[in-house]
mmCIF file of C-alpha atoms in Angstrom:
data_model
loop_
_atom_site.group_PDB
_atom_site.id
_atom_site.type_symbol
_atom_site.label_atom_id
_atom_site.label_comp_id
_atom_site.label_asym_id
_atom_site.label_seq_id
_atom_site.Cartn_x
_atom_site.Cartn_y
_atom_site.Cartn_z
ATOM 1 C CA MET A 30 -22.437 -102.944 96.438
ATOM 2 C CA GLU A 31 -19.341 -100.969 94.443
ATOM 3 C CA SER A 32 -20.844 -102.441 90.760
ATOM 4 C CA SER A 33 -24.158 -101.312 92.535
ATOM 5 C CA SER A 34 -23.134 -97.442 92.640
ATOM 6 C CA SER A 35 -21.440 -98.301 89.336
ATOM 7 C CA SER A 36 -24.489 -99.272 87.254
ATOM 8 C CA LEU A 37 -25.831 -96.804 88.881
ATOM 9 C CA LEU A 38 -23.727 -93.951 87.823
ATOM 10 C CA LEU A 39 -23.274 -95.244 84.182
ATOM 11 C CA HIS A 40 -27.422 -95.708 83.983
ATOM 12 C CA HIS A 41 -27.776 -91.983 85.605
ATOM 13 C CA SER A 42 -24.723 -91.174 82.542
ATOM 14 C CA CYS A 43 -26.525 -92.102 79.996
ATOM 15 C CA PHE A 44 -30.081 -91.361 80.644
ATOM 16 C CA ASN A 45 -30.240 -87.596 81.992
ATOM 17 C CA PRO A 46 -29.721 -85.494 79.176
ATOM 18 C CA LYS A 47 -27.303 -83.981 80.616
ATOM 19 C CA PHE A 48 -24.814 -85.837 79.486
ATOM 20 C CA GLY A 49 -25.389 -86.399 76.559
ATOM 21 C CA LYS A 50 -23.081 -88.091 74.409
ATOM 22 C CA ARG A 51 -20.573 -87.923 76.616
ATOM 23 C CA PRO A 52 -18.265 -91.047 77.027
ATOM 24 C CA LEU A 53 -19.614 -93.376 79.267
ATOM 25 C CA LEU A 54 -17.349 -93.345 82.656
ATOM 26 C CA ALA A 55 -17.542 -95.972 85.175
ATOM 27 C CA TYR A 56 -17.472 -92.779 87.791
ATOM 28 C CA PRO A 57 -18.769 -89.903 86.109
ATOM 29 C CA LEU A 58 -18.936 -87.159 88.993
ATOM 30 C CA MET A 59 -16.800 -88.765 90.717
ATOM 31 C CA ARG A 60 -12.979 -87.157 90.941
ATOM 32 C CA ASN A 61 -9.607 -89.090 90.988
ATOM 33 C CA PRO A 62 -7.380 -87.991 93.736
ATOM 34 C CA ARG A 63 -4.719 -89.830 92.707
ATOM 35 C CA ASN A 64 -4.743 -87.440 89.105
ATOM 36 C CA ARG A 65 -6.080 -84.616 91.193
ATOM 37 C CA LYS A 66 -2.947 -82.168 90.637
ATOM 38 C CA PRO A 67 -1.963 -79.641 93.338
ATOM 39 C CA THR A 68 -3.804 -76.812 93.614
ATOM 40 C CA ARG A 69 -1.132 -73.810 91.879
ATOM 41 C CA ILE A 70 -0.916 -70.391 92.222
ATOM 42 C CA CYS A 71 -0.659 -68.920 89.233
ATOM 43 C CA SER A 72 -0.590 -65.330 87.689
ATOM 44 C CA ASN A 73 0.325 -63.088 84.398
ATOM 45 C CA LYS A 74 0.730 -60.817 86.515
ATOM 46 C CA MET A 75 3.496 -58.121 87.914
ATOM 47 C CA TYR A 76 5.145 -58.718 91.064
ATOM 48 C CA VAL A 77 4.749 -55.752 93.567
ATOM 49 C CA PRO A 78 6.635 -55.562 96.169
ATOM 50 C CA GLY A 79 6.747 -53.424 98.885
ATOM 51 C CA PHE A 80 2.722 -54.021 100.516
ATOM 52 C CA GLY A 81 3.216 -56.264 103.000
ATOM 53 C CA GLU A 82 0.330 -58.891 103.299
ATOM 54 C CA ALA A 83 -2.005 -56.096 101.802
ATOM 55 C CA SER A 84 -2.069 -55.473 97.907
ATOM 56 C CA PRO A 85 -2.241 -52.737 96.251
ATOM 57 C CA GLU A 86 -6.068 -52.545 95.628
ATOM 58 C CA ALA A 87 -6.810 -52.474 99.243
ATOM 59 C CA LYS A 88 -4.683 -49.469 100.188
ATOM 60 C CA ALA A 89 -5.947 -47.912 97.002
ATOM 61 C CA ALA A 90 -9.299 -48.838 99.430
ATOM 62 C CA LYS A 91 -7.971 -47.060 101.987
ATOM 63 C CA HIS A 92 -6.996 -44.076 100.240
ATOM 64 C CA LEU A 93 -10.252 -44.199 98.455
ATOM 65 C CA HIS A 94 -11.873 -44.104 102.085
ATOM 66 C CA ASP A 95 -10.507 -40.925 103.624
ATOM 67 C CA PHE A 96 -11.068 -39.370 100.233
ATOM 68 C CA PHE A 97 -15.329 -40.306 100.895
ATOM 69 C CA THR A 98 -15.193 -38.994 103.908
ATOM 70 C CA TYR A 99 -13.824 -35.506 103.218
ATOM 71 C CA VAL A 100 -16.711 -36.046 100.418
ATOM 72 C CA ALA A 101 -19.528 -37.030 102.823
ATOM 73 C CA VAL A 102 -18.201 -33.833 104.932
ATOM 74 C CA ARG A 103 -18.537 -31.621 102.375
ATOM 75 C CA ILE A 104 -21.761 -32.978 101.487
ATOM 76 C CA VAL A 105 -23.011 -32.642 104.982
ATOM 77 C CA SER A 106 -21.272 -29.585 105.422
ATOM 78 C CA ALA A 107 -23.462 -27.626 102.795
ATOM 79 C CA GLN A 108 -26.867 -29.355 103.391
ATOM 80 C CA LEU A 109 -26.108 -28.420 107.095
ATOM 81 C CA GLU A 110 -25.601 -24.368 105.850
ATOM 82 C CA SER A 111 -28.883 -24.490 104.202
ATOM 83 C CA TYR A 112 -31.230 -25.850 106.704
ATOM 84 C CA ASN A 113 -29.040 -26.235 110.085
ATOM 85 C CA HIS A 114 -27.175 -23.094 110.313
ATOM 86 C CA GLU A 115 -26.043 -23.359 113.813
ATOM 87 C CA ALA A 116 -24.732 -27.006 113.847
ATOM 88 C CA TYR A 117 -22.980 -26.142 109.922
ATOM 89 C CA LEU A 118 -21.091 -23.508 112.393
ATOM 90 C CA GLU A 119 -20.030 -26.185 115.052
ATOM 91 C CA LEU A 120 -19.260 -28.023 111.659
ATOM 92 C CA ARG A 121 -16.967 -25.048 110.182
ATOM 93 C CA GLU A 122 -15.379 -23.640 113.292
ATOM 94 C CA PHE A 123 -14.541 -28.460 114.621
ATOM 95 C CA LEU A 124 -12.942 -28.472 110.822
ATOM 96 C CA ASP A 125 -11.166 -25.411 111.492
ATOM 97 C CA THR A 126 -9.153 -27.759 114.872
ATOM 98 C CA ASN A 127 -8.871 -31.256 112.956
ATOM 99 C CA SER A 128 -7.753 -32.831 109.902
ATOM 100 C CA VAL A 129 -10.155 -34.778 107.782
ATOM 101 C CA SER A 130 -7.219 -36.491 105.922
ATOM 102 C CA ASP A 131 -7.491 -39.083 108.775
ATOM 103 C CA GLY A 132 -11.819 -40.299 107.923
ATOM 104 C CA ASP A 133 -12.337 -41.969 110.859
ATOM 105 C CA LYS A 134 -9.754 -40.478 113.346
ATOM 106 C CA PHE A 135 -11.535 -37.094 112.755
ATOM 107 C CA CYS A 136 -14.651 -39.079 112.579
ATOM 108 C CA ALA A 137 -13.747 -40.368 116.318
ATOM 109 C CA ALA A 138 -13.273 -37.266 117.585
ATOM 110 C CA LEU A 139 -15.932 -35.734 116.310
ATOM 111 C CA MET A 140 -18.807 -37.841 117.664
ATOM 112 C CA ARG A 141 -16.898 -37.559 121.771
ATOM 113 C CA ARG A 142 -17.121 -33.851 121.588
ATOM 114 C CA SER A 143 -20.429 -33.341 122.570
ATOM 115 C CA SER A 144 -24.093 -34.712 121.518
ATOM 116 C CA ARG A 145 -24.669 -32.802 119.303
ATOM 117 C CA HIS A 146 -21.565 -33.467 116.689
ATOM 118 C CA MET A 147 -22.670 -36.621 117.334
ATOM 119 C CA LYS A 148 -25.394 -36.452 115.016
ATOM 120 C CA ILE A 149 -23.237 -34.455 112.577
ATOM 121 C CA ALA A 150 -20.998 -37.669 112.900
ATOM 122 C CA LEU A 151 -23.193 -40.325 111.757
ATOM 123 C CA ARG A 152 -24.097 -38.431 109.593
ATOM 124 C CA ILE A 153 -21.319 -38.304 108.245
ATOM 125 C CA LEU A 154 -21.297 -42.281 108.646
ATOM 126 C CA GLU A 155 -24.866 -42.016 106.988
ATOM 127 C CA VAL A 156 -23.674 -39.685 104.123
ATOM 128 C CA ARG A 157 -20.139 -41.447 103.299
ATOM 129 C CA SER A 158 -21.377 -45.114 102.598
ATOM 130 C CA ALA A 159 -24.749 -44.266 100.520
ATOM 131 C CA TYR A 160 -21.727 -41.623 98.563
ATOM 132 C CA CYS A 161 -19.816 -44.470 98.463
ATOM 133 C CA LYS A 162 -22.519 -46.927 97.300
ATOM 134 C CA ASN A 163 -25.139 -45.427 95.580
ATOM 135 C CA ASP A 164 -23.729 -41.508 94.241
ATOM 136 C CA PHE A 165 -19.716 -42.246 93.219
ATOM 137 C CA GLU A 166 -19.049 -43.427 89.443
ATOM 138 C CA TRP A 167 -16.824 -46.076 89.587
ATOM 139 C CA ASP A 168 -16.965 -46.808 86.141
ATOM 140 C CA ASN A 169 -15.999 -43.833 85.574
ATOM 141 C CA LEU A 170 -13.147 -43.944 87.941
ATOM 142 C CA LYS A 171 -12.309 -46.545 85.618
ATOM 143 C CA ARG A 172 -12.448 -44.490 82.834
ATOM 144 C CA LEU A 173 -10.327 -41.439 83.058
ATOM 145 C CA SER A 174 -8.229 -43.712 85.341
ATOM 146 C CA PHE A 175 -7.106 -45.122 81.725
ATOM 147 C CA LYS A 176 -7.220 -41.804 80.035
ATOM 148 C CA ASN A 177 -4.922 -40.127 82.777
ATOM 149 C CA VAL A 178 -2.596 -42.892 82.440
ATOM 150 C CA ASP A 179 -2.418 -42.516 77.950
ATOM 151 C CA GLY A 180 -2.445 -38.516 78.612
ATOM 152 C CA PHE A 181 0.241 -37.961 81.108
ATOM 153 C CA ASN A 182 2.246 -40.620 79.463
ATOM 154 C CA THR A 183 1.563 -38.811 75.604
ATOM 155 C CA LYS A 184 2.575 -35.551 77.603
ATOM 156 C CA LEU A 185 6.132 -36.417 79.313
ATOM 157 C CA MET A 186 7.095 -38.035 76.175
ATOM 158 C CA ARG A 187 6.024 -35.126 74.133
ATOM 159 C CA GLU A 188 7.726 -32.326 76.673
ATOM 160 C CA TYR A 189 10.453 -34.227 76.722
ATOM 161 C CA VAL A 190 11.119 -34.236 72.773
ATOM 162 C CA LEU A 191 10.103 -30.764 72.553
ATOM 163 C CA GLU A 192 12.919 -29.763 75.227
ATOM 164 C CA THR A 193 16.124 -32.402 73.876
ATOM 165 C CA SER A 194 15.330 -31.706 70.328
ATOM 166 C CA HIS A 195 15.484 -27.978 69.727
ATOM 167 C CA VAL A 196 18.110 -27.390 66.803
ATOM 168 C CA GLU A 197 19.904 -24.679 66.866
ATOM 169 C CA LYS A 198 19.363 -22.068 64.123
ATOM 170 C CA PRO A 199 22.963 -21.864 62.095
ATOM 171 C CA ASP A 200 24.693 -18.951 63.057
ATOM 172 C CA SER A 201 23.856 -17.216 59.549
ATOM 173 C CA ASP A 202 26.969 -14.000 61.251
ATOM 174 C CA THR A 203 29.930 -16.143 61.696
ATOM 175 C CA MET B 2 -45.750 -33.323 48.956
ATOM 176 C CA GLU B 3 -46.350 -33.242 52.158
ATOM 177 C CA SER B 4 -48.899 -36.298 52.004
ATOM 178 C CA SER B 5 -47.150 -38.338 49.945
ATOM 179 C CA SER B 6 -44.232 -38.244 52.681
ATOM 180 C CA SER B 7 -46.755 -38.971 55.572
ATOM 181 C CA SER B 8 -49.028 -42.188 53.520
ATOM 182 C CA LEU B 9 -45.271 -43.602 53.036
ATOM 183 C CA LEU B 10 -44.453 -43.219 56.380
ATOM 184 C CA LEU B 11 -48.443 -44.213 57.788
ATOM 185 C CA HIS B 12 -48.044 -47.046 54.905
ATOM 186 C CA HIS B 13 -44.127 -47.803 56.666
ATOM 187 C CA SER B 14 -46.107 -47.412 60.722
ATOM 188 C CA CYS B 15 -48.172 -50.664 59.135
ATOM 189 C CA PHE B 16 -46.821 -53.313 57.385
ATOM 190 C CA ASN B 17 -43.004 -53.161 59.337
ATOM 191 C CA PRO B 18 -42.777 -55.617 61.886
ATOM 192 C CA LYS B 19 -41.418 -53.991 64.049
ATOM 193 C CA PHE B 20 -44.607 -51.049 64.893
ATOM 194 C CA GLY B 21 -46.862 -53.762 65.310
ATOM 195 C CA LYS B 22 -49.722 -52.973 66.560
ATOM 196 C CA ARG B 23 -49.179 -49.597 67.202
ATOM 197 C CA PRO B 24 -51.222 -46.354 66.644
ATOM 198 C CA LEU B 25 -51.516 -45.373 63.597
ATOM 199 C CA LEU B 26 -49.678 -41.514 63.778
ATOM 200 C CA ALA B 27 -49.108 -39.765 61.020
ATOM 201 C CA TYR B 28 -45.896 -38.251 61.535
ATOM 202 C CA PRO B 29 -44.321 -41.711 63.835
ATOM 203 C CA LEU B 30 -40.993 -41.395 63.206
ATOM 204 C CA MET B 31 -40.611 -37.422 63.493
ATOM 205 C CA ARG B 32 -40.974 -35.390 66.801
ATOM 206 C CA ASN B 33 -42.604 -32.985 67.487
ATOM 207 C CA PRO B 34 -40.796 -29.609 68.353
ATOM 208 C CA ARG B 35 -43.052 -27.628 69.901
ATOM 209 C CA ASN B 36 -44.098 -30.728 72.165
ATOM 210 C CA ARG B 37 -40.621 -31.504 73.192
ATOM 211 C CA LYS B 38 -39.735 -29.952 76.828
ATOM 212 C CA PRO B 39 -36.358 -28.261 77.549
ATOM 213 C CA THR B 40 -33.809 -30.182 78.488
ATOM 214 C CA ARG B 41 -33.483 -30.957 81.751
ATOM 215 C CA ILE B 42 -30.419 -32.610 83.375
ATOM 216 C CA CYS B 43 -31.882 -34.595 86.345
ATOM 217 C CA SER B 44 -30.183 -36.274 89.534
ATOM 218 C CA ASN B 45 -31.049 -37.893 92.426
ATOM 219 C CA LYS B 46 -27.365 -37.478 93.388
ATOM 220 C CA MET B 47 -25.585 -35.558 96.582
ATOM 221 C CA TYR B 48 -24.213 -32.557 95.708
ATOM 222 C CA VAL B 49 -20.833 -32.356 95.990
ATOM 223 C CA PRO B 50 -19.661 -28.912 96.815
ATOM 224 C CA GLY B 51 -16.119 -27.503 96.844
ATOM 225 C CA PHE B 52 -14.432 -29.195 93.396
ATOM 226 C CA GLY B 53 -14.858 -26.640 91.212
ATOM 227 C CA GLU B 54 -15.420 -27.966 87.438
ATOM 228 C CA ALA B 55 -13.570 -31.444 88.192
ATOM 229 C CA SER B 56 -15.925 -33.870 89.238
ATOM 230 C CA PRO B 57 -15.373 -36.090 92.952
ATOM 231 C CA GLU B 58 -13.929 -38.990 90.104
ATOM 232 C CA ALA B 59 -11.230 -36.699 88.675
ATOM 233 C CA LYS B 60 -10.015 -35.870 91.566
ATOM 234 C CA ALA B 61 -10.099 -39.522 92.884
ATOM 235 C CA ALA B 62 -8.474 -40.583 89.208
ATOM 236 C CA LYS B 63 -5.976 -38.469 90.061
ATOM 237 C CA HIS B 64 -4.755 -40.209 93.143
ATOM 238 C CA LEU B 65 -5.069 -43.283 92.150
ATOM 239 C CA HIS B 66 -2.841 -41.954 88.541
ATOM 240 C CA ASP B 67 0.246 -41.076 91.095
ATOM 241 C CA PHE B 68 -0.556 -44.465 93.104
ATOM 242 C CA PHE B 69 -0.315 -46.539 89.426
ATOM 243 C CA THR B 70 3.360 -44.378 89.363
ATOM 244 C CA TYR B 71 4.293 -45.632 93.038
ATOM 245 C CA VAL B 72 3.587 -48.927 92.651
ATOM 246 C CA ALA B 73 5.387 -48.556 88.739
ATOM 247 C CA VAL B 74 8.806 -47.177 90.285
ATOM 248 C CA ARG B 75 8.276 -50.081 93.118
ATOM 249 C CA ILE B 76 7.957 -52.908 90.146
ATOM 250 C CA VAL B 77 10.975 -50.940 88.289
ATOM 251 C CA SER B 78 12.242 -51.110 90.794
ATOM 252 C CA ALA B 79 12.732 -54.906 92.250
ATOM 253 C CA GLN B 80 12.945 -56.404 88.815
ATOM 254 C CA LEU B 81 16.251 -54.013 87.658
ATOM 255 C CA GLU B 82 17.585 -55.393 91.783
ATOM 256 C CA SER B 83 17.255 -59.011 89.873
ATOM 257 C CA TYR B 84 19.021 -58.111 86.508
ATOM 258 C CA ASN B 85 20.509 -54.737 86.019
ATOM 259 C CA HIS B 86 22.095 -54.372 89.362
ATOM 260 C CA GLU B 87 23.850 -50.655 87.758
ATOM 261 C CA ALA B 88 20.386 -49.045 86.953
ATOM 262 C CA TYR B 89 19.220 -50.432 90.298
ATOM 263 C CA LEU B 90 21.178 -48.410 91.983
ATOM 264 C CA GLU B 91 21.180 -45.425 89.618
ATOM 265 C CA LEU B 92 17.410 -45.312 90.704
ATOM 266 C CA ARG B 93 17.450 -45.983 94.394
ATOM 267 C CA GLU B 94 19.807 -43.036 94.428
ATOM 268 C CA PHE B 95 17.501 -40.666 92.525
ATOM 269 C CA LEU B 96 14.526 -41.808 94.974
ATOM 270 C CA ASP B 97 16.422 -40.766 97.991
ATOM 271 C CA THR B 98 16.315 -37.175 96.864
ATOM 272 C CA ASN B 99 13.369 -36.942 94.453
ATOM 273 C CA SER B 100 10.002 -37.729 95.906
ATOM 274 C CA VAL B 101 7.415 -39.679 94.076
ATOM 275 C CA SER B 102 4.191 -38.121 96.258
ATOM 276 C CA ASP B 103 3.197 -36.528 92.363
ATOM 277 C CA GLY B 104 4.095 -38.964 90.090
ATOM 278 C CA ASP B 105 4.161 -37.627 86.520
ATOM 279 C CA LYS B 106 7.182 -34.658 88.209
ATOM 280 C CA PHE B 107 8.827 -37.280 89.288
ATOM 281 C CA CYS B 108 8.668 -39.125 86.062
ATOM 282 C CA ALA B 109 9.874 -35.560 84.487
ATOM 283 C CA ALA B 110 12.785 -34.512 86.503
ATOM 284 C CA LEU B 111 13.870 -39.115 85.785
ATOM 285 C CA MET B 112 14.037 -38.295 82.383
ATOM 286 C CA ARG B 113 15.788 -35.370 82.181
ATOM 287 C CA ARG B 114 19.005 -36.850 85.018
ATOM 288 C CA SER B 115 20.857 -38.744 81.896
ATOM 289 C CA SER B 116 20.335 -40.808 79.371
ATOM 290 C CA ARG B 117 20.432 -44.094 81.280
ATOM 291 C CA HIS B 118 17.979 -42.896 83.900
ATOM 292 C CA MET B 119 15.842 -41.733 80.330
ATOM 293 C CA LYS B 120 15.388 -45.825 79.391
ATOM 294 C CA ILE B 121 14.253 -46.316 83.688
ATOM 295 C CA ALA B 122 11.505 -43.372 83.018
ATOM 296 C CA LEU B 123 10.029 -45.340 79.940
ATOM 297 C CA ARG B 124 9.950 -48.278 81.218
ATOM 298 C CA ILE B 125 8.289 -47.011 84.179
ATOM 299 C CA LEU B 126 5.709 -45.388 82.244
ATOM 300 C CA GLU B 127 4.879 -48.106 80.182
ATOM 301 C CA VAL B 128 4.636 -50.220 83.077
ATOM 302 C CA ARG B 129 2.563 -47.910 84.964
ATOM 303 C CA SER B 130 -0.232 -48.176 81.981
ATOM 304 C CA ALA B 131 0.037 -51.485 81.738
ATOM 305 C CA TYR B 132 -0.487 -51.755 85.288
ATOM 306 C CA CYS B 133 -3.715 -49.545 85.560
ATOM 307 C CA LYS B 134 -5.246 -51.324 82.441
ATOM 308 C CA ASN B 135 -4.796 -54.819 82.910
ATOM 309 C CA ASP B 136 -2.904 -56.440 86.254
ATOM 310 C CA PHE B 137 -4.932 -54.156 88.388
ATOM 311 C CA GLU B 138 -8.325 -55.552 90.181
ATOM 312 C CA TRP B 139 -10.970 -52.742 89.882
ATOM 313 C CA ASP B 140 -13.463 -54.688 90.478
ATOM 314 C CA ASN B 141 -11.775 -55.769 93.552
ATOM 315 C CA LEU B 142 -10.793 -52.054 94.510
ATOM 316 C CA LYS B 143 -14.634 -51.224 94.686
ATOM 317 C CA ARG B 144 -16.194 -54.281 96.610
ATOM 318 C CA LEU B 145 -12.629 -53.820 99.203
ATOM 319 C CA SER B 146 -14.140 -49.768 99.669
ATOM 320 C CA PHE B 147 -17.869 -51.367 100.285
ATOM 321 C CA LYS B 148 -16.578 -53.699 103.107
ATOM 322 C CA ASN B 149 -14.484 -50.715 104.522
ATOM 323 C CA VAL B 150 -17.292 -48.500 104.509
ATOM 324 C CA ASP B 151 -19.276 -50.570 106.780
ATOM 325 C CA GLY B 152 -16.171 -51.835 108.154
ATOM 326 C CA PHE B 153 -15.239 -48.585 109.614
ATOM 327 C CA ASN B 154 -18.665 -47.475 110.278
ATOM 328 C CA THR B 155 -19.662 -50.477 112.539
ATOM 329 C CA LYS B 156 -16.511 -49.645 114.530
ATOM 330 C CA LEU B 157 -15.966 -45.879 115.314
ATOM 331 C CA MET B 158 -20.409 -46.801 116.268
ATOM 332 C CA ARG B 159 -19.557 -49.776 118.577
ATOM 333 C CA GLU B 160 -16.397 -48.157 119.869
ATOM 334 C CA TYR B 161 -18.203 -45.092 120.914
ATOM 335 C CA VAL B 162 -21.279 -47.175 122.405
ATOM 336 C CA LEU B 163 -18.471 -49.575 124.615
ATOM 337 C CA GLU B 164 -16.710 -45.821 126.113
ATOM 338 C CA THR B 165 -19.930 -44.073 126.708
ATOM 339 C CA SER B 166 -22.319 -46.769 128.141
ATOM 340 C CA HIS B 167 -19.913 -48.260 130.736
ATOM 341 C CA VAL B 168 -21.233 -48.917 133.945
ATOM 342 C CA GLU B 169 -19.199 -48.439 136.426
ATOM 343 C CA LYS B 170 -20.643 -50.866 139.420
ATOM 344 C CA PRO B 171 -22.477 -49.744 142.984
ATOM 345 C CA ASP B 172 -18.992 -49.922 145.403
ATOM 346 C CA SER B 173 -20.467 -53.025 147.431
ATOM 347 C CA ASP B 174 -18.012 -51.115 150.471
ATOM 348 C CA THR B 175 -20.929 -47.944 151.782
#
């Protein structure tokens, strides 16, 4: 049985064009578990401490999530201002007493104020999803971040050098 | 002169394989300015008010810039702890009295404390650039943001429905 399956595999490896001129192997499609190396997670990345089980990317995504809610509130507010002034005033009034810095807390509170507020909240949820997935320019974010880090590093060093390399002119009076 | 250049262009359009079977045009490579429509910026994106001249992407990039400085401070702090305990203590002491929330302000102050602090500051600038450009997983940030917006929208709505659709059991005693 074993030799039969072996010859079948050999046959397969010889005539299948996928395997071309590879050397003939007894078990070309089987992995030998004895030769398998244990899985190791190797990374050349710098160790970032202090994020617990979450990653820096997860932390940044949470910040962006609140930012998208803030953007969605601004979009919906501008839309309501133009076609539903009553709802616009209700949202403005709610914003006066509720901070939008924690986006989900803000939306949860808005949903529970009244059925009219609930409709505005649902619109905000819808808009933040559409904004995040369709409108927000992710490539532009990356490009601007690269530009920022180069620009501000140069600015900081230039300002430091200008401040500290100030050579006092020799006093000609003395 | 005009007819000569015209026939040249015709010749070019007939025999250049790039132009294949396109109809022969008198000025195939020239645009008629009279027929040119004025440039219009068309966008299907939602209008986001309140960012002045900056874009939401620029605002988000500024937030991320401060976040990268925060991450770089943590990385450098952990590195110093393992191989330069004196510098580590100096950085820790500086962190006790200076907030890292405005990354560039923090770095500018660190640079001016002493020449030893200056070296740490330069290391932080170097690390935040390397982290932003090489280590930070931009695709993962996008993936997690999409996941967050779907997950939290569903969570908010589920919690609201569970709270409001609570049907009281008929009291069997009355």
